[in-house]
Amino acid sequence: MPAGRDDSEAEVIARVRAGDAEAYAQLVRTHTGVALRAAVAFGAGADAEDVVQCAFFKAYQALGRFQDGAPFRPWLLRIVMNETRNTVRSAGRVRAVADREAFSRGADPVIPDAADPAVAALARERRTLLTAALEELSEEQRQVVTCRYLLEINEAETAQALGWPRGTVKSRLNRALRKLERRLGGQLGPERDERDERGKRDEREGGGDGARKNDGRC
């Protein structure tokens, strides 16, 4: 394949199915970043690279069952989540909590040098509080908050990644945010307004109420 070829994802997947090794490498390059972030965010920690490698292998094996025209990213993320869940269960919850805290620290936004140190400190404090508050949510609520606001994937892809109807994503997210608001009080500040606006954008985008049936199970 010529370098820099701008194929659509569907074309790349078709070439992978046809045995094109470079197309598979292209698919891996495109999605490795978000897959690693997901593995770490859900608690894989030092095993994140192994989890992602296994997830890509299982995705490759399961491509024959992948629905033509469906987005690849949420399908892959569902496989990553399943692999991470297996890893976390074998390692124990304590390590998973520590790994999520490490992810949160690493996900701090870049603060310009000229920024007010008090503003930067407040942003870090809010993220620390948010990470602690997440541990008080149910597993499903943590999953949906992580997808929407740590991985920053939209509502439709969150539904596909988690295998839930979009209505379930909305209701669990709303319950989770209400719990976080009660736990944190006004600490979320303008971040909650931005989240509300993001939800409105998802509503305008539409896209059906059911998750696609690709679960990535091998």
PDB file of C-alpha atoms in Angstrom:
ATOM      1  CA  MET A   1       0.000   0.000   0.000  1.00  0.00           C
ATOM      2  CA  PRO A   2       1.429   3.443  -0.865  1.00  0.00           C
ATOM      3  CA  ALA A   3       2.369   5.481   2.193  1.00  0.00           C
ATOM      4  CA  GLY A   4      -0.209   8.035   3.255  1.00  0.00           C
ATOM      5  CA  ARG A   5      -3.093   6.431   1.386  1.00  0.00           C
ATOM      6  CA  ASP A   6      -6.297   7.958   2.738  1.00  0.00           C
ATOM      7  CA  ASP A   7      -8.618   4.973   2.790  1.00  0.00           C
ATOM      8  CA  SER A   8     -11.903   4.967   4.649  1.00  0.00           C
ATOM      9  CA  GLU A   9     -12.039   2.736   7.696  1.00  0.00           C
ATOM     10  CA  ALA A  10     -14.428   0.376   5.905  1.00  0.00           C
ATOM     11  CA  GLU A  11     -11.925  -0.015   3.074  1.00  0.00           C
ATOM     12  CA  VAL A  12      -9.087  -0.666   5.501  1.00  0.00           C
ATOM     13  CA  ILE A  13     -11.134  -3.334   7.295  1.00  0.00           C
ATOM     14  CA  ALA A  14     -12.033  -4.948   3.973  1.00  0.00           C
ATOM     15  CA  ARG A  15      -8.340  -5.138   3.108  1.00  0.00           C
ATOM     16  CA  VAL A  16      -7.526  -6.623   6.515  1.00  0.00           C
ATOM     17  CA  ARG A  17     -10.136  -9.310   5.900  1.00  0.00           C
ATOM     18  CA  ALA A  18      -8.468  -9.978   2.561  1.00  0.00           C
ATOM     19  CA  GLY A  19      -5.157 -10.613   4.310  1.00  0.00           C
ATOM     20  CA  ASP A  20      -3.437  -7.233   3.822  1.00  0.00           C
ATOM     21  CA  ALA A  21      -0.900  -7.008   6.662  1.00  0.00           C
ATOM     22  CA  GLU A  22      -0.200  -3.302   6.083  1.00  0.00           C
ATOM     23  CA  ALA A  23      -3.911  -2.527   6.372  1.00  0.00           C
ATOM     24  CA  TYR A  24      -3.969  -4.280   9.746  1.00  0.00           C
ATOM     25  CA  ALA A  25      -0.934  -2.257  10.853  1.00  0.00           C
ATOM     26  CA  GLN A  26      -2.752   0.908   9.768  1.00  0.00           C
ATOM     27  CA  LEU A  27      -5.793  -0.052  11.836  1.00  0.00           C
ATOM     28  CA  VAL A  28      -3.600  -0.708  14.875  1.00  0.00           C
ATOM     29  CA  ARG A  29      -1.774   2.617  14.512  1.00  0.00           C
ATOM     30  CA  THR A  30      -5.040   4.510  14.277  1.00  0.00           C
ATOM     31  CA  HIS A  31      -6.616   3.042  17.406  1.00  0.00           C
ATOM     32  CA  THR A  32      -3.727   2.164  19.731  1.00  0.00           C
ATOM     33  CA  GLY A  33      -3.843   5.489  21.591  1.00  0.00           C
ATOM     34  CA  VAL A  34      -7.487   5.337  22.638  1.00  0.00           C
ATOM     35  CA  ALA A  35      -7.210   1.607  23.357  1.00  0.00           C
ATOM     36  CA  LEU A  36      -4.306   2.204  25.757  1.00  0.00           C
ATOM     37  CA  ARG A  37      -6.130   5.073  27.458  1.00  0.00           C
ATOM     38  CA  ALA A  38      -9.175   2.840  27.914  1.00  0.00           C
ATOM     39  CA  ALA A  39      -7.138  -0.032  29.344  1.00  0.00           C
ATOM     40  CA  VAL A  40      -5.431   2.252  31.857  1.00  0.00           C
ATOM     41  CA  ALA A  41      -8.627   4.121  32.737  1.00  0.00           C
ATOM     42  CA  PHE A  42     -10.416   0.861  33.533  1.00  0.00           C
ATOM     43  CA  GLY A  43      -7.566  -0.350  35.745  1.00  0.00           C
ATOM     44  CA  ALA A  44      -5.144  -2.414  33.637  1.00  0.00           C
ATOM     45  CA  GLY A  45      -2.193  -0.315  34.812  1.00  0.00           C
ATOM     46  CA  ALA A  46       1.173  -1.852  33.967  1.00  0.00           C
ATOM     47  CA  ASP A  47      -0.622  -4.580  32.008  1.00  0.00           C
ATOM     48  CA  ALA A  48      -2.261  -2.066  29.653  1.00  0.00           C
ATOM     49  CA  GLU A  49       0.011  -2.792  26.692  1.00  0.00           C
ATOM     50  CA  ASP A  50      -0.528  -6.542  27.055  1.00  0.00           C
ATOM     51  CA  VAL A  51      -4.288  -5.987  27.326  1.00  0.00           C
ATOM     52  CA  VAL A  52      -4.321  -3.883  24.162  1.00  0.00           C
ATOM     53  CA  GLN A  53      -2.159  -6.351  22.253  1.00  0.00           C
ATOM     54  CA  CYS A  54      -4.531  -9.162  23.210  1.00  0.00           C
ATOM     55  CA  ALA A  55      -7.541  -7.023  22.303  1.00  0.00           C
ATOM     56  CA  PHE A  56      -6.183  -6.302  18.823  1.00  0.00           C
ATOM     57  CA  PHE A  57      -5.467  -9.996  18.315  1.00  0.00           C
ATOM     58  CA  LYS A  58      -9.011 -10.934  19.332  1.00  0.00           C
ATOM     59  CA  ALA A  59     -10.413  -8.152  17.157  1.00  0.00           C
ATOM     60  CA  TYR A  60      -8.464  -9.536  14.200  1.00  0.00           C
ATOM     61  CA  GLN A  61      -9.813 -13.018  14.867  1.00  0.00           C
ATOM     62  CA  ALA A  62     -13.373 -11.683  15.132  1.00  0.00           C
ATOM     63  CA  LEU A  63     -13.361  -9.387  12.077  1.00  0.00           C
ATOM     64  CA  GLY A  64     -15.416 -11.943  10.179  1.00  0.00           C
ATOM     65  CA  ARG A  65     -18.277 -11.173  12.569  1.00  0.00           C
ATOM     66  CA  PHE A  66     -17.793  -7.402  12.473  1.00  0.00           C
ATOM     67  CA  GLN A  67     -20.820  -5.621  11.015  1.00  0.00           C
ATOM     68  CA  ASP A  68     -20.035  -3.880   7.725  1.00  0.00           C
ATOM     69  CA  GLY A  69     -20.340  -0.120   8.033  1.00  0.00           C
ATOM     70  CA  ALA A  70     -20.219  -0.094  11.842  1.00  0.00           C
ATOM     71  CA  PRO A  71     -17.600   2.118  13.539  1.00  0.00           C
ATOM     72  CA  PHE A  72     -14.544   0.129  14.561  1.00  0.00           C
ATOM     73  CA  ARG A  73     -13.499   2.165  17.614  1.00  0.00           C
ATOM     74  CA  PRO A  74     -16.395   1.355  19.986  1.00  0.00           C
ATOM     75  CA  TRP A  75     -16.278  -2.290  18.917  1.00  0.00           C
ATOM     76  CA  LEU A  76     -12.562  -2.435  19.730  1.00  0.00           C
ATOM     77  CA  LEU A  77     -13.076  -0.596  23.014  1.00  0.00           C
ATOM     78  CA  ARG A  78     -15.622  -3.186  24.084  1.00  0.00           C
ATOM     79  CA  ILE A  79     -13.011  -5.889  23.564  1.00  0.00           C
ATOM     80  CA  VAL A  80     -10.452  -3.801  25.482  1.00  0.00           C
ATOM     81  CA  MET A  81     -12.914  -3.383  28.356  1.00  0.00           C
ATOM     82  CA  ASN A  82     -13.568  -7.122  28.511  1.00  0.00           C
ATOM     83  CA  GLU A  83      -9.838  -7.901  28.525  1.00  0.00           C
ATOM     84  CA  THR A  84      -9.211  -5.247  31.168  1.00  0.00           C
ATOM     85  CA  ARG A  85     -12.028  -6.597  33.338  1.00  0.00           C
ATOM     86  CA  ASN A  86     -10.455 -10.057  33.261  1.00  0.00           C
ATOM     87  CA  THR A  87      -7.056  -8.596  34.172  1.00  0.00           C
ATOM     88  CA  VAL A  88      -8.442  -6.487  37.012  1.00  0.00           C
ATOM     89  CA  ARG A  89     -10.391  -9.402  38.473  1.00  0.00           C
ATOM     90  CA  SER A  90      -7.239 -11.479  38.612  1.00  0.00           C
ATOM     91  CA  ALA A  91      -5.184  -8.643  40.134  1.00  0.00           C
ATOM     92  CA  GLY A  92      -7.743  -7.354  42.614  1.00  0.00           C
ATOM     93  CA  ARG A  93      -9.721  -4.180  43.111  1.00  0.00           C
ATOM     94  CA  VAL A  94      -7.083  -2.325  45.174  1.00  0.00           C
ATOM     95  CA  ARG A  95      -4.687  -2.191  42.257  1.00  0.00           C
ATOM     96  CA  ALA A  96      -7.476  -1.140  39.901  1.00  0.00           C
ATOM     97  CA  VAL A  97      -8.268   1.864  42.102  1.00  0.00           C
ATOM     98  CA  ALA A  98      -4.601   2.872  42.202  1.00  0.00           C
ATOM     99  CA  ASP A  99      -4.346   2.534  38.429  1.00  0.00           C
ATOM    100  CA  ARG A 100      -7.387   4.745  37.867  1.00  0.00           C
ATOM    101  CA  GLU A 101      -5.855   7.359  40.150  1.00  0.00           C
ATOM    102  CA  ALA A 102      -2.622   7.205  38.149  1.00  0.00           C
ATOM    103  CA  PHE A 103      -4.602   7.628  34.923  1.00  0.00           C
ATOM    104  CA  SER A 104      -6.376  10.633  36.376  1.00  0.00           C
ATOM    105  CA  ARG A 105      -3.098  12.293  37.305  1.00  0.00           C
ATOM    106  CA  GLY A 106      -1.700  11.593  33.856  1.00  0.00           C
ATOM    107  CA  ALA A 107      -4.816  13.004  32.208  1.00  0.00           C
ATOM    108  CA  ASP A 108      -4.409  16.478  33.703  1.00  0.00           C
ATOM    109  CA  PRO A 109      -4.739  19.143  31.007  1.00  0.00           C
ATOM    110  CA  VAL A 110      -1.589  20.951  29.998  1.00  0.00           C
ATOM    111  CA  ILE A 111      -1.497  24.237  31.915  1.00  0.00           C
ATOM    112  CA  PRO A 112       0.251  27.119  30.094  1.00  0.00           C
ATOM    113  CA  ASP A 113       3.320  28.509  31.838  1.00  0.00           C
ATOM    114  CA  ALA A 114       1.552  31.855  32.224  1.00  0.00           C
ATOM    115  CA  ALA A 115      -1.454  30.333  33.964  1.00  0.00           C
ATOM    116  CA  ASP A 116      -2.263  31.359  37.511  1.00  0.00           C
ATOM    117  CA  PRO A 117      -0.710  28.701  39.812  1.00  0.00           C
ATOM    118  CA  ALA A 118      -3.874  28.827  41.917  1.00  0.00           C
ATOM    119  CA  VAL A 119      -5.962  27.922  38.849  1.00  0.00           C
ATOM    120  CA  ALA A 120      -3.666  25.002  38.021  1.00  0.00           C
ATOM    121  CA  ALA A 121      -3.784  23.782  41.619  1.00  0.00           C
ATOM    122  CA  LEU A 122      -7.582  23.984  41.640  1.00  0.00           C
ATOM    123  CA  ALA A 123      -7.788  21.933  38.424  1.00  0.00           C
ATOM    124  CA  ARG A 124      -5.585  19.224  39.931  1.00  0.00           C
ATOM    125  CA  GLU A 125      -7.598  19.239  43.149  1.00  0.00           C
ATOM    126  CA  ARG A 126     -10.854  18.829  41.219  1.00  0.00           C
ATOM    127  CA  ARG A 127      -9.469  15.854  39.312  1.00  0.00           C
ATOM    128  CA  THR A 128      -8.282  14.222  42.529  1.00  0.00           C
ATOM    129  CA  LEU A 129     -11.715  14.727  44.084  1.00  0.00           C
ATOM    130  CA  LEU A 130     -13.397  13.354  40.965  1.00  0.00           C
ATOM    131  CA  THR A 131     -11.239  10.217  40.993  1.00  0.00           C
ATOM    132  CA  ALA A 132     -12.098   9.558  44.636  1.00  0.00           C
ATOM    133  CA  ALA A 133     -15.788  10.182  43.970  1.00  0.00           C
ATOM    134  CA  LEU A 134     -15.795   7.721  41.060  1.00  0.00           C
ATOM    135  CA  GLU A 135     -15.015   4.914  43.492  1.00  0.00           C
ATOM    136  CA  GLU A 136     -18.378   5.528  45.166  1.00  0.00           C
ATOM    137  CA  LEU A 137     -20.258   4.838  41.925  1.00  0.00           C
ATOM    138  CA  SER A 138     -21.452   1.450  40.724  1.00  0.00           C
ATOM    139  CA  GLU A 139     -19.310  -0.324  38.137  1.00  0.00           C
ATOM    140  CA  GLU A 140     -21.784   0.586  35.377  1.00  0.00           C
ATOM    141  CA  GLN A 141     -21.784   4.243  36.398  1.00  0.00           C
ATOM    142  CA  ARG A 142     -17.980   4.350  36.477  1.00  0.00           C
ATOM    143  CA  GLN A 143     -17.891   2.806  33.025  1.00  0.00           C
ATOM    144  CA  VAL A 144     -20.213   5.350  31.464  1.00  0.00           C
ATOM    145  CA  VAL A 145     -18.508   8.337  33.112  1.00  0.00           C
ATOM    146  CA  THR A 146     -15.111   7.036  32.023  1.00  0.00           C
ATOM    147  CA  CYS A 147     -16.241   6.595  28.417  1.00  0.00           C
ATOM    148  CA  ARG A 148     -17.958   9.957  28.148  1.00  0.00           C
ATOM    149  CA  TYR A 149     -15.617  12.218  30.083  1.00  0.00           C
ATOM    150  CA  LEU A 150     -12.221  10.542  30.417  1.00  0.00           C
ATOM    151  CA  LEU A 151     -12.053   8.842  27.017  1.00  0.00           C
ATOM    152  CA  GLU A 152     -14.282  11.571  25.525  1.00  0.00           C
ATOM    153  CA  ILE A 153     -16.275   9.344  23.180  1.00  0.00           C
ATOM    154  CA  ASN A 154     -19.773  10.371  22.192  1.00  0.00           C
ATOM    155  CA  GLU A 155     -23.037   8.907  23.411  1.00  0.00           C
ATOM    156  CA  ALA A 156     -23.620   6.640  20.409  1.00  0.00           C
ATOM    157  CA  GLU A 157     -20.131   5.122  20.575  1.00  0.00           C
ATOM    158  CA  THR A 158     -20.403   4.775  24.353  1.00  0.00           C
ATOM    159  CA  ALA A 159     -23.588   2.750  23.852  1.00  0.00           C
ATOM    160  CA  GLN A 160     -21.833   0.532  21.321  1.00  0.00           C
ATOM    161  CA  ALA A 161     -18.699   0.114  23.438  1.00  0.00           C
ATOM    162  CA  LEU A 162     -20.666  -0.844  26.543  1.00  0.00           C
ATOM    163  CA  GLY A 163     -23.335  -2.849  24.716  1.00  0.00           C
ATOM    164  CA  TRP A 164     -26.174  -0.777  26.156  1.00  0.00           C
ATOM    165  CA  PRO A 165     -29.112   1.012  24.520  1.00  0.00           C
ATOM    166  CA  ARG A 166     -28.572   4.763  24.296  1.00  0.00           C
ATOM    167  CA  GLY A 167     -31.416   5.299  26.749  1.00  0.00           C
ATOM    168  CA  THR A 168     -29.513   3.222  29.313  1.00  0.00           C
ATOM    169  CA  VAL A 169     -26.368   5.264  28.709  1.00  0.00           C
ATOM    170  CA  LYS A 170     -28.339   8.465  29.335  1.00  0.00           C
ATOM    171  CA  SER A 171     -30.056   7.248  32.496  1.00  0.00           C
ATOM    172  CA  ARG A 172     -26.924   5.741  34.065  1.00  0.00           C
ATOM    173  CA  LEU A 173     -24.883   8.798  33.174  1.00  0.00           C
ATOM    174  CA  ASN A 174     -27.482  11.121  34.677  1.00  0.00           C
ATOM    175  CA  ARG A 175     -27.610   9.087  37.889  1.00  0.00           C
ATOM    176  CA  ALA A 176     -23.815   9.038  38.050  1.00  0.00           C
ATOM    177  CA  LEU A 177     -23.553  12.788  37.547  1.00  0.00           C
ATOM    178  CA  ARG A 178     -26.170  13.424  40.225  1.00  0.00           C
ATOM    179  CA  LYS A 179     -24.166  11.286  42.659  1.00  0.00           C
ATOM    180  CA  LEU A 180     -20.991  13.125  41.732  1.00  0.00           C
ATOM    181  CA  GLU A 181     -22.712  16.470  42.209  1.00  0.00           C
ATOM    182  CA  ARG A 182     -23.894  15.428  45.679  1.00  0.00           C
ATOM    183  CA  ARG A 183     -20.434  14.131  46.545  1.00  0.00           C
ATOM    184  CA  LEU A 184     -18.519  17.097  45.166  1.00  0.00           C
ATOM    185  CA  GLY A 185     -21.024  19.878  45.689  1.00  0.00           C
ATOM    186  CA  GLY A 186     -20.005  22.805  43.478  1.00  0.00           C
ATOM    187  CA  GLN A 187     -16.531  21.433  42.793  1.00  0.00           C
ATOM    188  CA  LEU A 188     -17.370  20.433  39.210  1.00  0.00           C
ATOM    189  CA  GLY A 189     -17.953  24.099  38.399  1.00  0.00           C
ATOM    190  CA  PRO A 190     -18.047  25.013  34.698  1.00  0.00           C
ATOM    191  CA  GLU A 191     -17.031  21.473  33.718  1.00  0.00           C
ATOM    192  CA  ARG A 192     -20.621  20.318  34.302  1.00  0.00           C
ATOM    193  CA  ASP A 193     -21.943  23.034  31.954  1.00  0.00           C
ATOM    194  CA  GLU A 194     -19.589  21.825  29.236  1.00  0.00           C
ATOM    195  CA  ARG A 195     -20.761  18.246  29.812  1.00  0.00           C
ATOM    196  CA  ASP A 196     -24.380  19.294  29.499  1.00  0.00           C
ATOM    197  CA  GLU A 197     -23.600  21.046  26.217  1.00  0.00           C
ATOM    198  CA  ARG A 198     -21.814  17.923  24.958  1.00  0.00           C
ATOM    199  CA  GLY A 199     -24.933  15.892  25.721  1.00  0.00           C
ATOM    200  CA  LYS A 200     -27.049  18.331  23.727  1.00  0.00           C
ATOM    201  CA  ARG A 201     -24.702  17.972  20.759  1.00  0.00           C
ATOM    202  CA  ASP A 202     -25.103  14.194  20.946  1.00  0.00           C
ATOM    203  CA  GLU A 203     -28.877  14.616  20.900  1.00  0.00           C
ATOM    204  CA  ARG A 204     -28.640  16.682  17.718  1.00  0.00           C
ATOM    205  CA  GLU A 205     -26.371  14.109  16.073  1.00  0.00           C
ATOM    206  CA  GLY A 206     -28.968  11.347  16.615  1.00  0.00           C
ATOM    207  CA  GLY A 207     -28.064   7.883  15.484  1.00  0.00           C
ATOM    208  CA  GLY A 208     -30.596   5.412  16.836  1.00  0.00           C
ATOM    209  CA  ASP A 209     -31.297   4.090  20.284  1.00  0.00           C
ATOM    210  CA  GLY A 210     -29.759   0.651  20.187  1.00  0.00           C
ATOM    211  CA  ALA A 211     -26.174  -0.479  20.447  1.00  0.00           C
ATOM    212  CA  ARG A 212     -24.888  -2.513  17.525  1.00  0.00           C
ATOM    213  CA  LYS A 213     -24.594  -6.205  18.100  1.00  0.00           C
ATOM    214  CA  ASN A 214     -20.835  -6.511  17.566  1.00  0.00           C
ATOM    215  CA  ASP A 215     -19.500  -7.578  20.955  1.00  0.00           C
ATOM    216  CA  GLY A 216     -16.033  -8.692  19.874  1.00  0.00           C
ATOM    217  CA  ARG A 217     -16.244 -11.999  21.681  1.00  0.00           C
ATOM    218  CA  CYS A 218     -13.959 -14.643  20.279  1.00  0.00           C
TER     219      CYS A 218
END
